[in-house]
Tab-separated table of C-alpha atoms in Angstrom:
chain	number	residue	atom	x	y	z
A	357	GLY	CA	5.100	-9.038	21.187
A	358	GLU	CA	8.290	-7.582	19.792
A	359	ALA	CA	8.102	-9.566	16.540
A	360	ARG	CA	4.487	-8.511	16.106
A	361	GLY	CA	5.501	-4.879	16.565
A	362	GLU	CA	8.251	-5.235	13.983
A	363	ALA	CA	5.830	-6.795	11.489
A	364	ARG	CA	3.331	-4.004	12.091
A	365	GLY	CA	6.107	-1.458	11.530
A	366	LYS	CA	7.057	-3.072	8.209
A	367	ILE	CA	3.421	-3.138	7.114
A	368	ASN	CA	2.951	0.532	7.978
A	369	GLY	CA	6.201	1.455	6.234
A	370	VAL	CA	5.249	-0.283	2.996
A	371	ALA	CA	1.758	1.249	3.066
A	372	GLU	CA	3.215	4.739	3.574
A	373	SER	CA	5.702	4.078	0.756
A	374	ILE	CA	2.875	3.193	-1.628
A	375	LEU	CA	1.119	6.437	-0.833
A	376	GLY	CA	4.371	8.379	-1.169
A	377	ILE	CA	5.083	6.918	-4.601
A	378	LEU	CA	1.571	7.678	-5.813
A	379	GLU	CA	1.846	11.234	-4.500
A	380	ALA	CA	5.266	11.738	-6.087
A	381	ARG	CA	3.894	10.527	-9.405
A	382	GLY	CA	0.981	12.976	-9.156
A	383	LEU	CA	-1.681	10.259	-8.983
A	384	ALA	CA	-4.786	11.165	-7.007
A	385	VAL	CA	-5.639	8.861	-4.103
A	386	SER	CA	-9.195	8.906	-2.793
A	387	GLU	CA	-9.916	8.669	0.917
A	388	ASP	CA	-11.300	5.147	0.379
A	389	GLN	CA	-8.127	4.086	-1.446
A	390	ARG	CA	-5.981	5.620	1.304
A	391	ARG	CA	-7.953	3.700	3.954
A	392	GLU	CA	-7.640	0.461	1.970
A	393	ILE	CA	-3.877	0.819	1.623
A	394	LEU	CA	-3.294	1.875	5.224
A	395	GLY	CA	-5.705	-0.753	6.535
A	396	CYS	CA	-4.176	-3.691	4.683
A	397	GLN	CA	-2.354	-6.059	7.043
A	398	ASP	CA	-1.076	-8.477	4.370
A	399	LEU	CA	2.599	-7.698	3.777
A	400	ASP	CA	2.760	-9.757	0.566
A	401	ARG	CA	-0.210	-7.884	-0.893
A	402	LEU	CA	1.301	-4.544	0.125
A	403	ARG	CA	4.586	-5.441	-1.549
A	404	GLN	CA	2.672	-6.310	-4.718
A	405	TRP	CA	0.892	-2.960	-4.531
A	406	LEU	CA	4.221	-1.206	-3.973
A	407	HIS	CA	5.577	-2.628	-7.231
A	408	ARG	CA	2.388	-1.671	-9.063
A	409	ALA	CA	2.566	1.882	-7.686
A	410	ALA	CA	5.779	2.458	-9.613
A	411	LEU	CA	4.084	1.882	-12.980
A	412	ALA	CA	0.334	2.289	-12.452
A	413	SER	CA	-1.616	4.874	-14.379
A	414	SER	CA	-3.971	5.428	-11.430
A	415	ALA	CA	-4.255	4.636	-7.724
A	416	ALA	CA	-7.154	2.308	-8.523
A	417	ALA	CA	-4.846	0.200	-10.710
A	418	VAL	CA	-2.574	-0.381	-7.722
A	419	THR	CA	-5.155	-2.128	-5.554
A	420	SER	CA	-7.217	-3.785	-8.276
A	421	GLU	CA	-7.251	-7.565	-8.214
A	422	SER	CA	-6.737	-7.950	-11.959
């Protein structure tokens, strides 16, 4: 229970960080992209997206699989 709550908190924190970075960089995030980022439960994937958010030219480039 407690470990699951901690993991969920980390996931939510990374997802919010991605959105914050994109916002700070002035990159538009669609409602679908926002839902995808906030709905992702894979911490490794979110961390990958977080790194991409720092350099991406668009929000779509963050979550693309290429």
